[in-house]
């Protein structure tokens, strides 16, 4: 009984927030792990692909709390012909997300062409349109890698639509032989 009274008497004098446990008539303090605030938890890294009507389409790494607005900024921002009406820039990013920014008027064209199951022979033979294709589509052409695709897009944004395939010669890296070889695979609709 004396131990219990002594325990209460000594315990009242101190304002210790740590719990205590009496073991074999002796007092022992137990240390609890500190609770972490949500603010202290490191955000996880997520990977998002941004493509379409942005200056630098590609795959980027973000923090889990980032928004679509940050993804657009990291991809260089919208190009002048971007159709941003359907883009919710306040939405949170998710891992493996793909953000596609259409060009003005593209939504209508996509909806009407979606009804077509497969392109006709004529459409296949016409090739990739250098005035509308994004970097990914341009890279489907043999001989056009990421750098050349970005050069085509940059030139198109700065100087406007290509009038003919031979206009590619105005871009560094596109010589006469390269342009001749690409003529069968590209178009300027």
PDB file of C-alpha atoms in Angstrom:
ATOM      1  CA  UNK A   1       0.000   0.000   0.000  1.00  0.00           C
ATOM      2  CA  UNK A   2       2.872   2.271   0.728  1.00  0.00           C
ATOM      3  CA  UNK A   3       4.198   1.837  -2.793  1.00  0.00           C
ATOM      4  CA  UNK A   4       0.884   2.911  -4.320  1.00  0.00           C
ATOM      5  CA  UNK A   5       0.665   6.058  -2.183  1.00  0.00           C
ATOM      6  CA  UNK A   6       4.256   6.940  -2.970  1.00  0.00           C
ATOM      7  CA  UNK A   7       3.525   6.367  -6.672  1.00  0.00           C
ATOM      8  CA  UNK A   8       0.583   8.790  -6.657  1.00  0.00           C
ATOM      9  CA  UNK A   9       2.420  11.338  -4.557  1.00  0.00           C
ATOM     10  CA  UNK A  10       5.489  11.407  -6.771  1.00  0.00           C
ATOM     11  CA  UNK A  11       3.447  11.269  -9.959  1.00  0.00           C
ATOM     12  CA  UNK A  12       1.381  14.349  -9.084  1.00  0.00           C
ATOM     13  CA  UNK A  13       4.356  16.615  -8.699  1.00  0.00           C
ATOM     14  CA  UNK A  14       5.557  16.069 -12.278  1.00  0.00           C
ATOM     15  CA  UNK A  15       3.589  16.830 -15.413  1.00  0.00           C
ATOM     16  CA  UNK A  16       5.047  14.070 -17.515  1.00  0.00           C
ATOM     17  CA  UNK A  17       3.026  13.183 -20.598  1.00  0.00           C
ATOM     18  CA  UNK A  18       4.736   9.827 -21.062  1.00  0.00           C
ATOM     19  CA  UNK A  19       2.775   6.844 -19.723  1.00  0.00           C
ATOM     20  CA  UNK A  20       4.283   4.872 -16.882  1.00  0.00           C
ATOM     21  CA  UNK A  21       3.993   1.212 -16.016  1.00  0.00           C
ATOM     22  CA  UNK A  22       4.674  -0.351 -12.620  1.00  0.00           C
ATOM     23  CA  UNK A  23       6.806  -3.463 -12.980  1.00  0.00           C
ATOM     24  CA  UNK A  24       7.828  -5.550  -9.952  1.00  0.00           C
ATOM     25  CA  UNK A  25       7.013  -2.674  -7.599  1.00  0.00           C
ATOM     26  CA  UNK A  26       9.147  -0.294  -9.656  1.00  0.00           C
ATOM     27  CA  UNK A  27       8.029   2.432 -11.974  1.00  0.00           C
ATOM     28  CA  UNK A  28       9.194   2.339 -15.589  1.00  0.00           C
ATOM     29  CA  UNK A  29       8.502   4.904 -18.267  1.00  0.00           C
ATOM     30  CA  UNK A  30       7.326   3.780 -21.689  1.00  0.00           C
ATOM     31  CA  UNK A  31       8.317   5.850 -24.672  1.00  0.00           C
ATOM     32  CA  UNK A  32       5.689   5.955 -27.446  1.00  0.00           C
ATOM     33  CA  UNK A  33       6.666   6.702 -31.022  1.00  0.00           C
ATOM     34  CA  UNK A  34       5.808  10.234 -32.012  1.00  0.00           C
ATOM     35  CA  UNK A  35       2.851  10.641 -34.309  1.00  0.00           C
ATOM     36  CA  UNK A  36       3.751  12.038 -37.722  1.00  0.00           C
ATOM     37  CA  UNK A  37       1.689  14.837 -39.150  1.00  0.00           C
ATOM     38  CA  UNK A  38       0.450  14.454 -42.705  1.00  0.00           C
ATOM     39  CA  UNK A  39       2.589  17.500 -43.480  1.00  0.00           C
ATOM     40  CA  UNK A  40       5.773  15.581 -42.568  1.00  0.00           C
ATOM     41  CA  UNK A  41       5.071  12.670 -44.922  1.00  0.00           C
ATOM     42  CA  UNK A  42       7.043  12.960 -48.142  1.00  0.00           C
ATOM     43  CA  UNK A  43       4.874  13.012 -51.268  1.00  0.00           C
ATOM     44  CA  UNK A  44       5.402  10.085 -53.591  1.00  0.00           C
ATOM     45  CA  UNK A  45       6.734  10.537 -57.102  1.00  0.00           C
ATOM     46  CA  UNK A  46       4.336   9.903 -59.964  1.00  0.00           C
ATOM     47  CA  UNK A  47       4.905   9.736 -63.715  1.00  0.00           C
ATOM     48  CA  UNK A  48       2.614  11.510 -66.187  1.00  0.00           C
ATOM     49  CA  UNK A  49       2.670  11.797 -69.992  1.00  0.00           C
ATOM     50  CA  UNK A  50       1.719  15.127 -71.570  1.00  0.00           C
ATOM     51  CA  UNK A  51       1.065  15.272 -75.300  1.00  0.00           C
ATOM     52  CA  UNK A  52      -0.827  17.122 -77.969  1.00  0.00           C
ATOM     53  CA  UNK A  53      -0.842  20.909 -78.288  1.00  0.00           C
ATOM     54  CA  UNK A  54       1.987  21.660 -75.835  1.00  0.00           C
ATOM     55  CA  UNK A  55       5.484  22.939 -76.616  1.00  0.00           C
ATOM     56  CA  UNK A  56       7.440  19.934 -75.251  1.00  0.00           C
ATOM     57  CA  UNK A  57       5.342  16.743 -75.191  1.00  0.00           C
ATOM     58  CA  UNK A  58       6.860  13.976 -73.115  1.00  0.00           C
ATOM     59  CA  UNK A  59       6.887  11.906 -69.933  1.00  0.00           C
ATOM     60  CA  UNK A  60       7.521  13.835 -66.718  1.00  0.00           C
ATOM     61  CA  UNK A  61       7.868  13.083 -63.005  1.00  0.00           C
ATOM     62  CA  UNK A  62       5.772  14.986 -60.457  1.00  0.00           C
ATOM     63  CA  UNK A  63       4.810  14.898 -56.775  1.00  0.00           C
ATOM     64  CA  UNK A  64       1.541  13.183 -55.899  1.00  0.00           C
ATOM     65  CA  UNK A  65      -0.117  16.450 -54.832  1.00  0.00           C
ATOM     66  CA  UNK A  66       0.686  18.311 -58.096  1.00  0.00           C
ATOM     67  CA  UNK A  67      -2.046  19.492 -60.444  1.00  0.00           C
ATOM     68  CA  UNK A  68      -2.520  19.360 -64.215  1.00  0.00           C
ATOM     69  CA  UNK A  69      -1.477  23.007 -64.335  1.00  0.00           C
ATOM     70  CA  UNK A  70       2.071  22.010 -63.258  1.00  0.00           C
ATOM     71  CA  UNK A  71       2.193  19.280 -65.908  1.00  0.00           C
ATOM     72  CA  UNK A  72       1.245  21.754 -68.647  1.00  0.00           C
ATOM     73  CA  UNK A  73       3.902  24.211 -67.414  1.00  0.00           C
ATOM     74  CA  UNK A  74       6.579  21.482 -67.319  1.00  0.00           C
ATOM     75  CA  UNK A  75       5.668  20.554 -70.908  1.00  0.00           C
ATOM     76  CA  UNK A  76       6.390  24.146 -71.974  1.00  0.00           C
ATOM     77  CA  UNK A  77       2.825  25.422 -71.837  1.00  0.00           C
ATOM     78  CA  UNK A  78       0.079  25.431 -74.434  1.00  0.00           C
ATOM     79  CA  UNK A  79       0.828  26.273 -78.047  1.00  0.00           C
ATOM     80  CA  UNK A  80      -1.192  29.121 -79.584  1.00  0.00           C
ATOM     81  CA  UNK A  81      -3.608  26.739 -81.341  1.00  0.00           C
ATOM     82  CA  UNK A  82      -4.385  24.654 -78.238  1.00  0.00           C
ATOM     83  CA  UNK A  83      -8.031  24.040 -77.376  1.00  0.00           C
ATOM     84  CA  UNK A  84      -7.973  24.401 -73.581  1.00  0.00           C
ATOM     85  CA  UNK A  85     -11.720  24.498 -72.939  1.00  0.00           C
ATOM     86  CA  UNK A  86     -11.901  20.827 -71.850  1.00  0.00           C
ATOM     87  CA  UNK A  87      -8.677  20.884 -69.771  1.00  0.00           C
ATOM     88  CA  UNK A  88      -9.287  21.104 -66.005  1.00  0.00           C
ATOM     89  CA  UNK A  89      -5.965  22.509 -64.823  1.00  0.00           C
ATOM     90  CA  UNK A  90      -7.025  22.298 -61.163  1.00  0.00           C
ATOM     91  CA  UNK A  91      -7.393  18.486 -61.230  1.00  0.00           C
ATOM     92  CA  UNK A  92      -4.831  16.438 -59.297  1.00  0.00           C
ATOM     93  CA  UNK A  93      -2.362  14.337 -61.223  1.00  0.00           C
ATOM     94  CA  UNK A  94      -2.404  10.559 -60.901  1.00  0.00           C
ATOM     95  CA  UNK A  95       0.362   8.049 -61.565  1.00  0.00           C
ATOM     96  CA  UNK A  96       0.392   6.770 -65.171  1.00  0.00           C
ATOM     97  CA  UNK A  97      -1.962   9.557 -66.252  1.00  0.00           C
ATOM     98  CA  UNK A  98      -1.922  10.789 -69.855  1.00  0.00           C
ATOM     99  CA  UNK A  99      -2.882  14.389 -70.531  1.00  0.00           C
ATOM    100  CA  UNK A 100      -3.800  15.122 -74.129  1.00  0.00           C
ATOM    101  CA  UNK A 101      -4.300  18.746 -75.185  1.00  0.00           C
ATOM    102  CA  UNK A 102      -6.220  18.914 -78.483  1.00  0.00           C
ATOM    103  CA  UNK A 103      -5.726  21.592 -81.111  1.00  0.00           C
ATOM    104  CA  UNK A 104      -8.561  23.982 -81.903  1.00  0.00           C
ATOM    105  CA  UNK A 105     -11.158  22.178 -83.994  1.00  0.00           C
ATOM    106  CA  UNK A 106      -9.566  18.798 -83.363  1.00  0.00           C
ATOM    107  CA  UNK A 107     -12.347  17.519 -81.089  1.00  0.00           C
ATOM    108  CA  UNK A 108     -14.885  17.683 -83.905  1.00  0.00           C
ATOM    109  CA  UNK A 109     -12.516  16.038 -86.337  1.00  0.00           C
ATOM    110  CA  UNK A 110     -11.706  13.263 -83.850  1.00  0.00           C
ATOM    111  CA  UNK A 111     -15.373  12.566 -83.158  1.00  0.00           C
ATOM    112  CA  UNK A 112     -16.218  12.291 -86.843  1.00  0.00           C
ATOM    113  CA  UNK A 113     -13.218  10.106 -87.664  1.00  0.00           C
ATOM    114  CA  UNK A 114     -13.867   7.831 -84.688  1.00  0.00           C
ATOM    115  CA  UNK A 115     -16.789   6.327 -86.609  1.00  0.00           C
ATOM    116  CA  UNK A 116     -14.380   5.110 -89.268  1.00  0.00           C
ATOM    117  CA  UNK A 117     -13.071   1.716 -88.239  1.00  0.00           C
ATOM    118  CA  UNK A 118     -10.061   1.619 -90.538  1.00  0.00           C
ATOM    119  CA  UNK A 119      -8.611   4.122 -92.972  1.00  0.00           C
ATOM    120  CA  UNK A 120      -9.004   3.550 -96.691  1.00  0.00           C
ATOM    121  CA  UNK A 121      -6.030   2.735 -98.919  1.00  0.00           C
ATOM    122  CA  UNK A 122      -5.939   6.349-100.099  1.00  0.00           C
ATOM    123  CA  UNK A 123      -5.767   7.645 -96.530  1.00  0.00           C
ATOM    124  CA  UNK A 124      -2.945   5.216 -95.693  1.00  0.00           C
ATOM    125  CA  UNK A 125      -1.008   6.277 -98.772  1.00  0.00           C
ATOM    126  CA  UNK A 126      -1.352   9.985 -97.968  1.00  0.00           C
ATOM    127  CA  UNK A 127       1.015   9.726 -95.018  1.00  0.00           C
ATOM    128  CA  UNK A 128       1.371  11.752 -91.823  1.00  0.00           C
ATOM    129  CA  UNK A 129       0.277  15.391 -92.017  1.00  0.00           C
ATOM    130  CA  UNK A 130       3.243  17.535 -90.871  1.00  0.00           C
ATOM    131  CA  UNK A 131       0.871  20.445 -90.156  1.00  0.00           C
ATOM    132  CA  UNK A 132      -1.217  18.539 -87.606  1.00  0.00           C
ATOM    133  CA  UNK A 133       0.829  15.611 -86.270  1.00  0.00           C
ATOM    134  CA  UNK A 134       2.202  15.654 -82.731  1.00  0.00           C
ATOM    135  CA  UNK A 135       5.716  14.470 -81.863  1.00  0.00           C
ATOM    136  CA  UNK A 136       4.589  10.891 -81.230  1.00  0.00           C
ATOM    137  CA  UNK A 137       2.864  10.607 -84.595  1.00  0.00           C
ATOM    138  CA  UNK A 138       5.806  12.186 -86.452  1.00  0.00           C
ATOM    139  CA  UNK A 139       8.159   9.646 -84.866  1.00  0.00           C
ATOM    140  CA  UNK A 140       6.236   6.803 -86.507  1.00  0.00           C
ATOM    141  CA  UNK A 141       7.980   7.837 -89.731  1.00  0.00           C
ATOM    142  CA  UNK A 142      11.286   6.057 -90.328  1.00  0.00           C
ATOM    143  CA  UNK A 143      14.064   8.643 -90.046  1.00  0.00           C
ATOM    144  CA  UNK A 144      12.237  11.069 -87.727  1.00  0.00           C
ATOM    145  CA  UNK A 145      13.298  10.763 -84.120  1.00  0.00           C
ATOM    146  CA  UNK A 146      12.410  12.907 -81.106  1.00  0.00           C
ATOM    147  CA  UNK A 147      14.752  15.774 -82.063  1.00  0.00           C
ATOM    148  CA  UNK A 148      13.517  16.043 -85.655  1.00  0.00           C
ATOM    149  CA  UNK A 149       9.882  15.740 -84.559  1.00  0.00           C
ATOM    150  CA  UNK A 150      10.356  18.599 -82.083  1.00  0.00           C
ATOM    151  CA  UNK A 151      12.140  20.646 -84.765  1.00  0.00           C
ATOM    152  CA  UNK A 152       9.163  20.212 -87.137  1.00  0.00           C
ATOM    153  CA  UNK A 153       6.704  21.267 -84.415  1.00  0.00           C
ATOM    154  CA  UNK A 154       8.833  24.258 -83.367  1.00  0.00           C
ATOM    155  CA  UNK A 155       9.181  25.432 -86.972  1.00  0.00           C
ATOM    156  CA  UNK A 156       5.440  24.997 -87.576  1.00  0.00           C
ATOM    157  CA  UNK A 157       4.588  26.992 -84.430  1.00  0.00           C
ATOM    158  CA  UNK A 158       6.975  29.794 -85.330  1.00  0.00           C
ATOM    159  CA  UNK A 159       6.371  30.045 -89.095  1.00  0.00           C
ATOM    160  CA  UNK A 160       2.883  28.584 -89.548  1.00  0.00           C
ATOM    161  CA  UNK A 161       1.726  25.661 -91.663  1.00  0.00           C
ATOM    162  CA  UNK A 162       3.997  24.004 -94.220  1.00  0.00           C
ATOM    163  CA  UNK A 163       2.927  24.716 -97.783  1.00  0.00           C
ATOM    164  CA  UNK A 164       4.812  21.750 -99.250  1.00  0.00           C
ATOM    165  CA  UNK A 165       7.030  18.916 -98.040  1.00  0.00           C
ATOM    166  CA  UNK A 166      10.090  20.662 -99.514  1.00  0.00           C
ATOM    167  CA  UNK A 167       9.654  23.338 -96.804  1.00  0.00           C
ATOM    168  CA  UNK A 168      11.246  20.825 -94.423  1.00  0.00           C
ATOM    169  CA  UNK A 169      14.626  21.760 -95.959  1.00  0.00           C
ATOM    170  CA  UNK A 170      14.397  25.053 -94.050  1.00  0.00           C
ATOM    171  CA  UNK A 171      14.853  23.060 -90.822  1.00  0.00           C
ATOM    172  CA  UNK A 172      18.332  22.106 -89.660  1.00  0.00           C
ATOM    173  CA  UNK A 173      18.899  18.352 -90.120  1.00  0.00           C
ATOM    174  CA  UNK A 174      16.614  17.976 -93.138  1.00  0.00           C
ATOM    175  CA  UNK A 175      18.749  17.814 -96.242  1.00  0.00           C
ATOM    176  CA  UNK A 176      17.668  17.225 -99.821  1.00  0.00           C
ATOM    177  CA  UNK A 177      18.062  13.415 -99.642  1.00  0.00           C
ATOM    178  CA  UNK A 178      16.151  13.186 -96.360  1.00  0.00           C
ATOM    179  CA  UNK A 179      13.244  15.263 -97.670  1.00  0.00           C
ATOM    180  CA  UNK A 180      13.079  13.211-100.887  1.00  0.00           C
ATOM    181  CA  UNK A 181      12.938   9.995 -98.872  1.00  0.00           C
ATOM    182  CA  UNK A 182      10.188  11.378 -96.592  1.00  0.00           C
ATOM    183  CA  UNK A 183       7.951  12.685 -99.408  1.00  0.00           C
ATOM    184  CA  UNK A 184       6.114   9.369 -99.735  1.00  0.00           C
ATOM    185  CA  UNK A 185       5.388   9.184 -96.016  1.00  0.00           C
ATOM    186  CA  UNK A 186       4.401  12.801 -95.258  1.00  0.00           C
ATOM    187  CA  UNK A 187       1.701  15.172 -96.456  1.00  0.00           C
ATOM    188  CA  UNK A 188       0.800  18.850 -95.972  1.00  0.00           C
ATOM    189  CA  UNK A 189      -3.017  18.889 -95.948  1.00  0.00           C
TER     190      UNK A 189
END
